[in-house]
Short mmCIF file of C-alpha atoms in Angstrom, two decimals:
data_model
loop_
_atom_site.label_atom_id
_atom_site.label_comp_id
_atom_site.label_asym_id
_atom_site.label_seq_id
_atom_site.Cartn_x
_atom_site.Cartn_y
_atom_site.Cartn_z
CA MET A 258 21.09 -42.49 -12.55
CA ASN A 259 21.99 -46.15 -12.00
CA LEU A 260 23.04 -46.28 -8.37
CA GLN A 261 24.20 -49.91 -8.60
CA LEU A 262 26.87 -49.03 -11.17
CA MET A 263 28.10 -45.85 -9.48
CA PRO A 264 30.92 -46.11 -6.90
CA PHE A 265 29.78 -45.08 -3.44
CA SER A 266 32.31 -42.23 -3.14
CA ARG A 267 31.23 -40.78 -6.47
CA PHE A 268 27.55 -41.12 -5.48
CA THR A 269 28.05 -39.28 -2.18
CA ARG A 270 30.01 -36.53 -3.90
CA SER A 271 27.20 -36.14 -6.46
CA VAL A 272 24.51 -35.99 -3.79
CA GLY A 273 26.58 -33.57 -1.75
CA ALA A 274 27.05 -31.28 -4.74
CA ALA A 275 23.36 -31.40 -5.52
CA LEU A 276 22.43 -30.53 -1.94
CA LEU A 277 24.90 -27.65 -1.92
CA ALA A 278 23.47 -26.34 -5.18
CA LEU A 279 19.94 -26.66 -3.87
CA SER A 280 20.93 -24.94 -0.64
CA ALA A 281 22.57 -22.06 -2.51
CA PHE A 282 19.52 -21.73 -4.73
CA SER A 283 17.19 -21.69 -1.71
CA ILE A 284 19.31 -19.13 0.10
CA GLY A 285 19.45 -16.94 -2.99
CA ARG A 286 15.71 -17.17 -3.44
CA ALA A 287 14.99 -16.39 0.22
CA ALA A 288 17.26 -13.35 0.17
CA SER A 289 15.55 -11.73 -2.82
CA GLU A 290 12.12 -10.10 -2.62
CA LEU A 291 10.33 -9.01 -5.78
CA PHE A 292 8.33 -5.79 -5.69
CA TYR A 293 6.29 -3.68 -8.09
CA ILE A 294 6.30 0.09 -8.57
CA GLY A 295 3.39 2.12 -9.90
CA THR A 296 4.15 5.43 -11.60
CA TYR A 297 2.57 8.53 -13.01
CA THR A 298 3.21 7.95 -16.68
CA GLY A 299 4.23 10.51 -19.25
CA SER A 300 7.46 11.34 -21.03
CA ALA A 301 9.60 8.94 -18.97
CA ALA A 302 7.60 6.34 -16.99
CA GLU A 303 5.49 3.80 -18.91
CA GLY A 304 3.50 1.86 -16.30
CA ILE A 305 4.24 -0.74 -13.61
CA TYR A 306 7.86 -1.68 -12.99
CA SER A 307 9.44 -4.59 -11.14
CA ALA A 308 12.60 -4.64 -9.04
CA ARG A 309 14.25 -6.78 -6.38
CA LEU A 310 15.36 -6.19 -2.80
CA ASP A 311 18.21 -8.21 -1.33
CA THR A 312 17.05 -8.82 2.25
CA ASN A 313 20.60 -9.55 3.39
CA THR A 314 22.17 -6.31 2.19
CA GLY A 315 19.19 -4.02 1.53
CA GLN A 316 20.38 -3.35 -2.02
CA MET A 317 17.73 -2.86 -4.73
CA SER A 318 18.32 -3.96 -8.30
CA ASP A 319 16.91 -5.33 -11.56
CA LEU A 320 14.55 -2.45 -12.31
CA LYS A 321 12.52 -3.15 -15.47
CA ILE A 322 9.15 -2.42 -17.01
CA ALA A 323 6.63 -5.13 -16.07
CA VAL A 324 3.65 -3.85 -18.06
CA LYS A 325 2.69 -0.64 -19.82
CA THR A 326 -0.46 1.03 -18.49
CA ALA A 327 -1.53 4.64 -17.83
CA ASN A 328 -0.99 6.18 -14.38
CA PRO A 329 -1.05 3.04 -12.20
CA ALA A 330 -1.26 5.16 -9.02
CA TRP A 331 -1.99 2.29 -6.63
CA LEU A 332 -1.34 -1.45 -6.71
CA ALA A 333 -3.03 -4.38 -4.99
CA ILE A 334 -1.99 -8.02 -5.16
CA SER A 335 -4.34 -11.01 -4.93
CA PRO A 336 -4.00 -13.21 -1.82
CA ASP A 337 -2.57 -16.06 -3.91
CA GLY A 338 -0.03 -13.73 -5.53
CA LYS A 339 -1.10 -14.60 -9.08
CA PHE A 340 -2.65 -11.26 -10.03
CA VAL A 341 -1.72 -7.59 -9.69
CA TYR A 342 -4.44 -4.92 -9.87
CA ALA A 343 -3.90 -1.23 -10.60
CA GLY A 344 -5.98 1.86 -10.07
CA ASN A 345 -5.36 3.94 -13.20
CA GLU A 346 -5.65 7.55 -12.04
CA VAL A 347 -7.15 9.24 -15.07
CA ASN A 348 -10.32 11.30 -15.53
CA GLU A 349 -11.59 9.86 -18.80
CA TYR A 350 -12.10 6.30 -19.96
CA GLY A 351 -14.22 4.91 -22.75
CA GLY A 352 -15.50 8.37 -23.60
CA LYS A 353 -16.84 8.91 -20.09
CA LYS A 354 -15.69 11.02 -17.14
CA THR A 355 -14.23 8.17 -15.15
CA GLY A 356 -10.99 6.40 -14.44
CA PHE A 357 -10.36 2.68 -14.78
CA VAL A 358 -8.81 -0.33 -13.07
CA THR A 359 -6.57 -2.93 -14.68
CA ALA A 360 -6.22 -6.64 -13.93
CA THR A 361 -2.84 -8.21 -14.74
CA GLN A 362 -1.47 -11.72 -14.38
CA VAL A 363 1.97 -12.56 -13.03
CA VAL A 364 4.05 -14.25 -15.75
CA GLY A 365 7.10 -16.47 -15.25
CA ASP A 366 9.42 -15.19 -12.55
CA GLY A 367 7.07 -12.30 -11.83
CA THR A 368 9.07 -9.55 -13.48
CA THR A 369 6.54 -9.46 -16.31
CA LEU A 370 2.79 -8.80 -15.99
CA ARG A 371 0.18 -9.55 -18.64
CA VAL A 372 -2.94 -7.40 -18.94
CA LEU A 373 -6.10 -9.48 -18.52
CA ASN A 374 -8.77 -6.79 -18.80
CA GLN A 375 -9.88 -3.36 -17.66
CA GLN A 376 -13.07 -1.97 -16.18
CA SER A 377 -14.40 1.47 -15.33
CA SER A 378 -13.66 2.59 -11.78
CA GLU A 379 -17.02 4.40 -11.81
CA GLY A 380 -15.44 7.70 -10.89
CA ARG A 381 -12.66 10.11 -11.85
CA GLY A 382 -9.16 9.75 -10.50
CA PRO A 383 -9.00 6.31 -8.87
CA CYS A 384 -6.20 6.64 -6.32
CA HIS A 385 -6.52 3.49 -4.19
CA VAL A 386 -7.48 -0.15 -4.71
CA SER A 387 -7.57 -3.19 -2.44
CA VAL A 388 -8.64 -6.82 -2.62
CA ASP A 389 -10.81 -8.65 -0.07
CA THR A 390 -9.22 -11.48 1.95
CA ALA A 391 -10.74 -14.19 -0.27
CA GLY A 392 -9.52 -12.55 -3.48
CA ASP A 393 -13.08 -12.33 -4.80
CA CYS A 394 -13.58 -8.57 -5.06
CA LEU A 395 -11.63 -5.43 -5.89
CA PHE A 396 -12.51 -2.19 -4.11
CA VAL A 397 -11.61 1.20 -5.57
CA ALA A 398 -11.63 4.76 -4.19
CA ASN A 399 -11.99 7.58 -6.71
CA TYR A 400 -10.46 10.79 -5.38
CA ALA A 401 -11.55 13.29 -8.03
CA GLY A 402 -14.97 11.71 -8.39
CA GLY A 403 -15.57 11.32 -4.65
CA SER A 404 -16.93 7.81 -5.07
CA ILE A 405 -16.18 4.15 -4.39
CA ALA A 406 -16.97 0.92 -6.20
CA ALA A 407 -16.81 -2.86 -5.78
CA LEU A 408 -15.81 -5.02 -8.78
CA PRO A 409 -16.09 -8.82 -8.54
CA ILE A 410 -13.06 -10.89 -9.52
CA ARG A 411 -13.49 -14.05 -11.59
CA ASN A 412 -11.47 -17.21 -10.92
CA ASP A 413 -9.16 -16.35 -13.81
CA GLY A 414 -8.32 -12.98 -12.22
CA THR A 415 -10.35 -10.84 -14.62
CA LEU A 416 -12.61 -8.07 -13.36
CA VAL A 417 -16.39 -7.86 -13.70
CA ALA A 418 -18.13 -4.50 -14.03
CA ALA A 419 -18.94 -2.87 -10.68
CA THR A 420 -21.75 -4.39 -8.63
CA SER A 421 -21.75 -1.43 -6.23
CA LYS A 422 -21.21 2.21 -7.21
CA ILE A 423 -21.54 4.66 -4.33
CA GLN A 424 -21.23 8.44 -4.58
CA HIS A 425 -20.11 10.32 -1.47
CA THR A 426 -21.67 13.75 -0.91
CA GLY A 427 -20.89 16.75 1.27
CA LYS A 428 -17.91 18.99 1.96
CA GLY A 429 -15.56 19.96 4.74
CA LYS A 430 -14.04 22.95 6.49
CA ASN A 431 -11.17 23.64 4.08
CA PRO A 432 -12.62 25.53 1.06
CA LYS A 433 -9.74 24.62 -1.28
CA ARG A 434 -9.29 20.94 -0.53
CA GLN A 435 -12.65 19.98 0.97
CA ASP A 436 -15.08 21.59 -1.46
CA ALA A 437 -16.53 18.14 -2.18
CA ALA A 438 -16.13 14.49 -1.28
CA HIS A 439 -12.71 12.96 -2.07
CA ALA A 440 -12.44 9.22 -1.41
CA HIS A 441 -8.78 8.46 -0.78
CA GLN A 442 -8.45 4.90 0.51
CA ILE A 443 -10.58 1.76 0.78
CA GLN A 444 -9.94 -1.50 2.63
CA THR A 445 -11.72 -4.28 4.52
CA SER A 446 -12.03 -4.56 8.29
CA PRO A 447 -9.91 -7.22 10.05
CA ASP A 448 -12.87 -9.64 10.08
CA GLY A 449 -13.62 -9.03 6.40
CA LYS A 450 -17.28 -8.19 7.08
CA TYR A 451 -17.01 -4.46 6.44
CA VAL A 452 -15.26 -2.13 4.05
CA TYR A 453 -13.95 1.25 5.22
CA ALA A 454 -13.36 4.19 2.88
CA VAL A 455 -11.41 7.26 3.97
CA ASP A 456 -12.84 10.50 2.57
CA LEU A 457 -10.52 13.50 2.75
CA GLY A 458 -13.30 15.94 1.87
CA LEU A 459 -15.68 14.73 4.57
CA ASP A 460 -13.26 14.23 7.48
CA ARG A 461 -14.42 10.69 8.09
CA ILE A 462 -13.94 7.02 7.36
CA LYS A 463 -17.19 5.80 5.86
CA ALA A 464 -18.26 2.24 6.65
CA TYR A 465 -20.00 -0.31 4.42
CA ALA A 466 -21.29 -3.80 5.11
CA TYR A 467 -19.78 -6.26 2.64
CA ASP A 468 -21.96 -9.02 1.18
CA ALA A 469 -19.34 -11.59 0.21
CA GLU A 470 -21.82 -13.78 -1.68
CA ASN A 471 -23.06 -11.05 -4.00
CA ARG A 472 -19.92 -8.91 -3.65
CA THR A 473 -21.84 -5.73 -2.95
CA LEU A 474 -21.58 -2.88 -0.45
CA THR A 475 -24.30 -1.33 1.73
CA ALA A 476 -23.77 1.86 3.75
CA ALA A 477 -23.39 1.34 7.51
CA PRO A 478 -23.23 4.96 8.78
CA GLU A 479 -23.51 3.88 12.41
CA ARG A 480 -19.96 2.51 12.06
CA ASP A 481 -18.44 5.63 10.46
CA VAL A 482 -15.24 6.89 12.09
CA ILE A 483 -15.53 10.65 12.45
CA GLY A 484 -12.40 12.80 12.40
CA GLN A 485 -11.75 16.39 13.42
CA PRO A 486 -13.06 19.10 11.05
CA GLY A 487 -10.55 20.30 8.48
CA ARG A 488 -7.91 17.63 9.17
CA GLY A 489 -8.40 15.98 5.76
CA PRO A 490 -7.82 12.26 6.45
CA ARG A 491 -5.91 10.30 3.80
CA HIS A 492 -4.92 6.76 4.87
CA PHE A 493 -5.36 4.57 7.96
CA VAL A 494 -4.24 1.23 9.39
CA PHE A 495 -5.68 -1.16 11.96
CA ASN A 496 -3.38 -2.51 14.65
CA PRO A 497 -2.85 -6.32 14.61
CA ALA A 498 -5.42 -6.81 17.39
CA GLY A 499 -8.00 -4.86 15.42
CA ASP A 500 -8.96 -2.63 18.34
CA ARG A 501 -7.11 0.54 17.36
CA ILE A 502 -7.23 2.69 14.23
CA TYR A 503 -4.34 4.98 13.26
CA LEU A 504 -5.57 7.66 10.87
CA LEU A 505 -3.13 9.92 9.03
CA ASN A 506 -4.53 13.36 8.25
CA GLU A 507 -3.14 14.83 5.03
CA LEU A 508 -4.21 18.44 5.59
CA GLY A 509 -3.49 18.51 9.31
CA SER A 510 -0.10 16.76 9.00
CA ASP A 511 -1.03 14.82 12.10
CA LEU A 512 -2.14 11.40 13.18
CA SER A 513 -5.30 10.48 15.10
CA VAL A 514 -5.59 7.39 17.28
CA PHE A 515 -9.03 5.80 17.74
CA THR A 516 -10.25 2.97 19.90
CA PHE A 517 -12.29 0.55 17.80
CA ASP A 518 -14.84 -2.12 18.69
CA GLY A 519 -15.04 -4.58 15.82
CA ALA A 520 -18.36 -6.02 17.00
CA SER A 521 -20.31 -2.78 17.34
CA GLY A 522 -18.20 -0.56 15.11
CA ALA A 523 -17.94 2.05 17.87
CA SER A 524 -14.86 4.28 17.75
CA LYS A 525 -13.44 7.13 19.82
CA GLU A 526 -10.49 9.42 19.22
CA ILE A 527 -8.04 9.23 22.14
CA GLN A 528 -5.01 11.06 20.73
CA ASN A 529 -3.92 13.46 18.02
CA ILE A 530 -0.18 13.87 17.42
CA SER A 531 1.68 16.01 14.89
CA VAL A 532 4.05 14.32 12.44
CA LEU A 533 5.97 17.56 11.76
CA PRO A 534 8.95 19.10 13.55
CA LYS A 535 7.88 21.82 16.01
CA ASP A 536 9.93 24.43 14.14
CA PHE A 537 8.72 23.44 10.64
CA LYS A 538 7.65 26.34 8.44
CA GLY A 539 6.18 26.03 4.98
CA GLU A 540 3.65 23.80 3.29
CA ASN A 541 3.31 20.11 4.07
CA THR A 542 0.87 17.31 3.38
CA ALA A 543 1.08 13.94 5.12
CA ALA A 544 0.96 11.00 2.70
CA GLU A 545 1.43 7.42 3.86
CA ILE A 546 1.07 5.38 7.03
CA GLN A 547 2.23 1.84 7.83
CA ILE A 548 2.35 -0.32 10.95
CA ASP A 549 4.79 -3.15 11.61
CA ARG A 550 3.53 -6.73 11.96
CA ALA A 551 4.20 -6.83 15.69
CA GLY A 552 2.11 -3.72 16.28
CA LYS A 553 4.93 -1.87 18.02
CA HIS A 554 5.70 0.96 15.61
CA VAL A 555 3.82 3.27 13.25
CA TYR A 556 5.48 5.02 10.30
CA ALA A 557 4.19 8.13 8.48
CA SER A 558 5.55 10.26 5.63
CA ASN A 559 5.56 14.02 5.05
CA ARG A 560 5.56 15.79 1.69
CA GLY A 561 7.18 19.18 2.27
CA ASP A 562 9.31 18.19 5.23
CA ASP A 563 10.14 15.15 3.03
CA SER A 564 10.57 12.83 5.94
CA ILE A 565 9.38 9.62 7.52
CA VAL A 566 8.42 9.72 11.18
CA VAL A 567 8.74 6.69 13.44
CA LEU A 568 6.30 6.52 16.35
CA ASN A 569 6.27 3.92 19.13
CA ILE A 570 2.97 2.39 20.22
CA VAL A 571 2.78 2.70 24.00
CA ALA A 572 0.14 2.32 26.72
CA ASP A 573 -3.47 2.15 25.53
CA GLY A 574 -2.34 2.13 21.92
CA LYS A 575 -1.24 5.77 21.99
CA LEU A 576 1.85 7.01 20.17
CA GLU A 577 5.10 8.68 21.14
CA PHE A 578 7.71 10.17 18.83
CA ALA A 579 10.83 8.04 18.23
CA GLN A 580 12.61 9.34 15.11
CA ARG A 581 12.40 11.49 12.00
CA VAL A 582 14.56 10.73 8.93
CA SER A 583 14.90 12.32 5.51
CA THR A 584 13.60 10.19 2.64
CA GLY A 585 16.58 11.27 0.55
CA GLY A 586 14.37 12.97 -2.03
CA ARG A 587 11.28 15.11 -2.54
CA VAL A 588 7.59 14.28 -1.99
CA PRO A 589 7.53 10.74 -0.52
CA ARG A 590 4.04 9.80 -1.67
CA ASN A 591 4.33 6.13 -0.76
CA PHE A 592 6.49 3.75 1.23
CA VAL A 593 6.14 0.12 2.35
CA LEU A 594 7.71 -2.36 4.74
CA ASP A 595 9.12 -5.47 3.09
CA PRO A 596 7.60 -8.88 4.01
CA SER A 597 10.56 -9.79 6.20
CA GLY A 598 10.05 -6.64 8.28
CA GLN A 599 13.71 -5.71 7.93
CA PHE A 600 13.46 -2.86 5.44
CA LEU A 601 11.37 0.14 4.49
CA ILE A 602 11.34 1.34 0.88
CA ALA A 603 10.32 4.95 0.17
CA ALA A 604 9.29 6.34 -3.23
CA ASN A 605 9.94 10.04 -3.83
CA GLN A 606 7.55 11.29 -6.51
CA GLN A 607 9.15 14.62 -7.38
CA SER A 608 12.84 13.70 -7.22
CA ASN A 609 12.24 10.49 -9.20
CA ASP A 610 14.04 8.14 -6.84
CA ILE A 611 13.50 5.29 -4.40
CA TYR A 612 15.59 4.57 -1.29
CA ALA A 613 15.85 1.66 1.14
CA PHE A 614 16.11 1.92 4.93
CA ARG A 615 17.06 -0.82 7.38
CA ILE A 616 14.67 -1.18 10.33
CA ASP A 617 16.11 -1.72 13.80
CA PRO A 618 14.41 -4.94 15.01
CA GLU A 619 13.93 -3.64 18.55
CA LYS A 620 13.59 0.14 18.28
CA GLY A 621 11.88 0.27 14.90
CA THR A 622 14.13 3.17 13.89
CA LEU A 623 15.43 3.64 10.36
CA THR A 624 18.93 3.80 8.88
CA ARG A 625 19.34 4.51 5.19
CA VAL A 626 21.10 1.70 3.32
CA GLU A 627 24.22 3.14 1.72
CA GLY A 628 24.20 2.86 -2.05
CA SER A 629 20.70 1.37 -2.29
CA SER A 630 18.58 3.42 -4.67
CA LEU A 631 16.58 3.25 -7.89
CA GLN A 632 16.02 6.04 -10.38
CA LEU A 633 12.53 6.10 -11.86
CA SER A 634 10.23 8.87 -13.09
CA LYS A 635 7.42 9.72 -10.65
CA PRO A 636 7.21 6.56 -8.53
CA VAL A 637 3.98 6.73 -6.51
CA ALA A 638 3.10 3.22 -5.34
CA ILE A 639 5.02 0.15 -4.16
CA ALA A 640 3.72 -3.37 -3.50
CA PHE A 641 5.70 -6.51 -2.67
CA ALA A 642 4.91 -9.68 -4.57
CA LYS A 643 3.55 -12.65 -2.64
CA ALA A 644 4.99 -16.14 -2.70
CA LYS A 645 2.87 -18.37 -4.92
#
């Protein structure tokens, strides 16, 4: 553009138009959040899907297949947002009784993923994966196999074979569900020095020291968080301060609150609260737990009651009931809060649908967004993309 030859009025109009276009583009970008959906594959679902959430209206749209892969039952995204990892919940891989994990790379606008490689999960039925804060290691919990593993991540996002393979042993009080170890979740501590693995079969969160240089795990039983017998823990979250643990018990359909000392690893249960209505009759298993960024509200889902419960965090980190809402479908296996903290998205495994709920910024309560839904066969995991 030759500014000397352009009349000033035309120049200002051109700049103004460009700024308006840039502003509209920026607003549009800011209002749209990309997220991924893992599914149980079969006759209808084919792998990981992508979709978008409008954070102004709460409407979801643009559902499409991102990559085909078998039973991506849990998703984890690298800290830089360039890679998406899946725990493929199968019981056989490479001719062995094990599941596998898949590394994928985000392509273009993120709605497409490209498979980089796969590795054995070193156990049957991998149901949960997570990435350390540096993006150097993938951790996997194998439910059916009752084991965990650590797999280093190369700079290009690909996975190396497991450097640590640890088999849990023992059983719990419930003869049907706790006949053996069942690792159900794995994640790092707030300081990144330890890795904690929830085992439904053992009624405890097992602790491991994490060697970041060698990307290996070593048992640290003195830091184990011990739950009540027969409660069958599934998932947990730390509060933002890192001094409370909220543990959702699948078999007990309740939630346990623990104090937690990050330095010593000492923990103590200070509360146990049901997530079911007092008059509920029938079978129920609790599924997912989330905490808001401010550390004011905890959310938990029920499969059977098919609801999400909102609990306020009050004095001493304990919980009090605030609300219970229907998820709009059957068996809400997973739900997440969007990065803006304005919406909750719930995936109903058995009714094959996903619904969005607006979060009250003060009360933390939920209101279903009218007309916002996606239809997808057996959605079981949701993860929001990260800005690159």
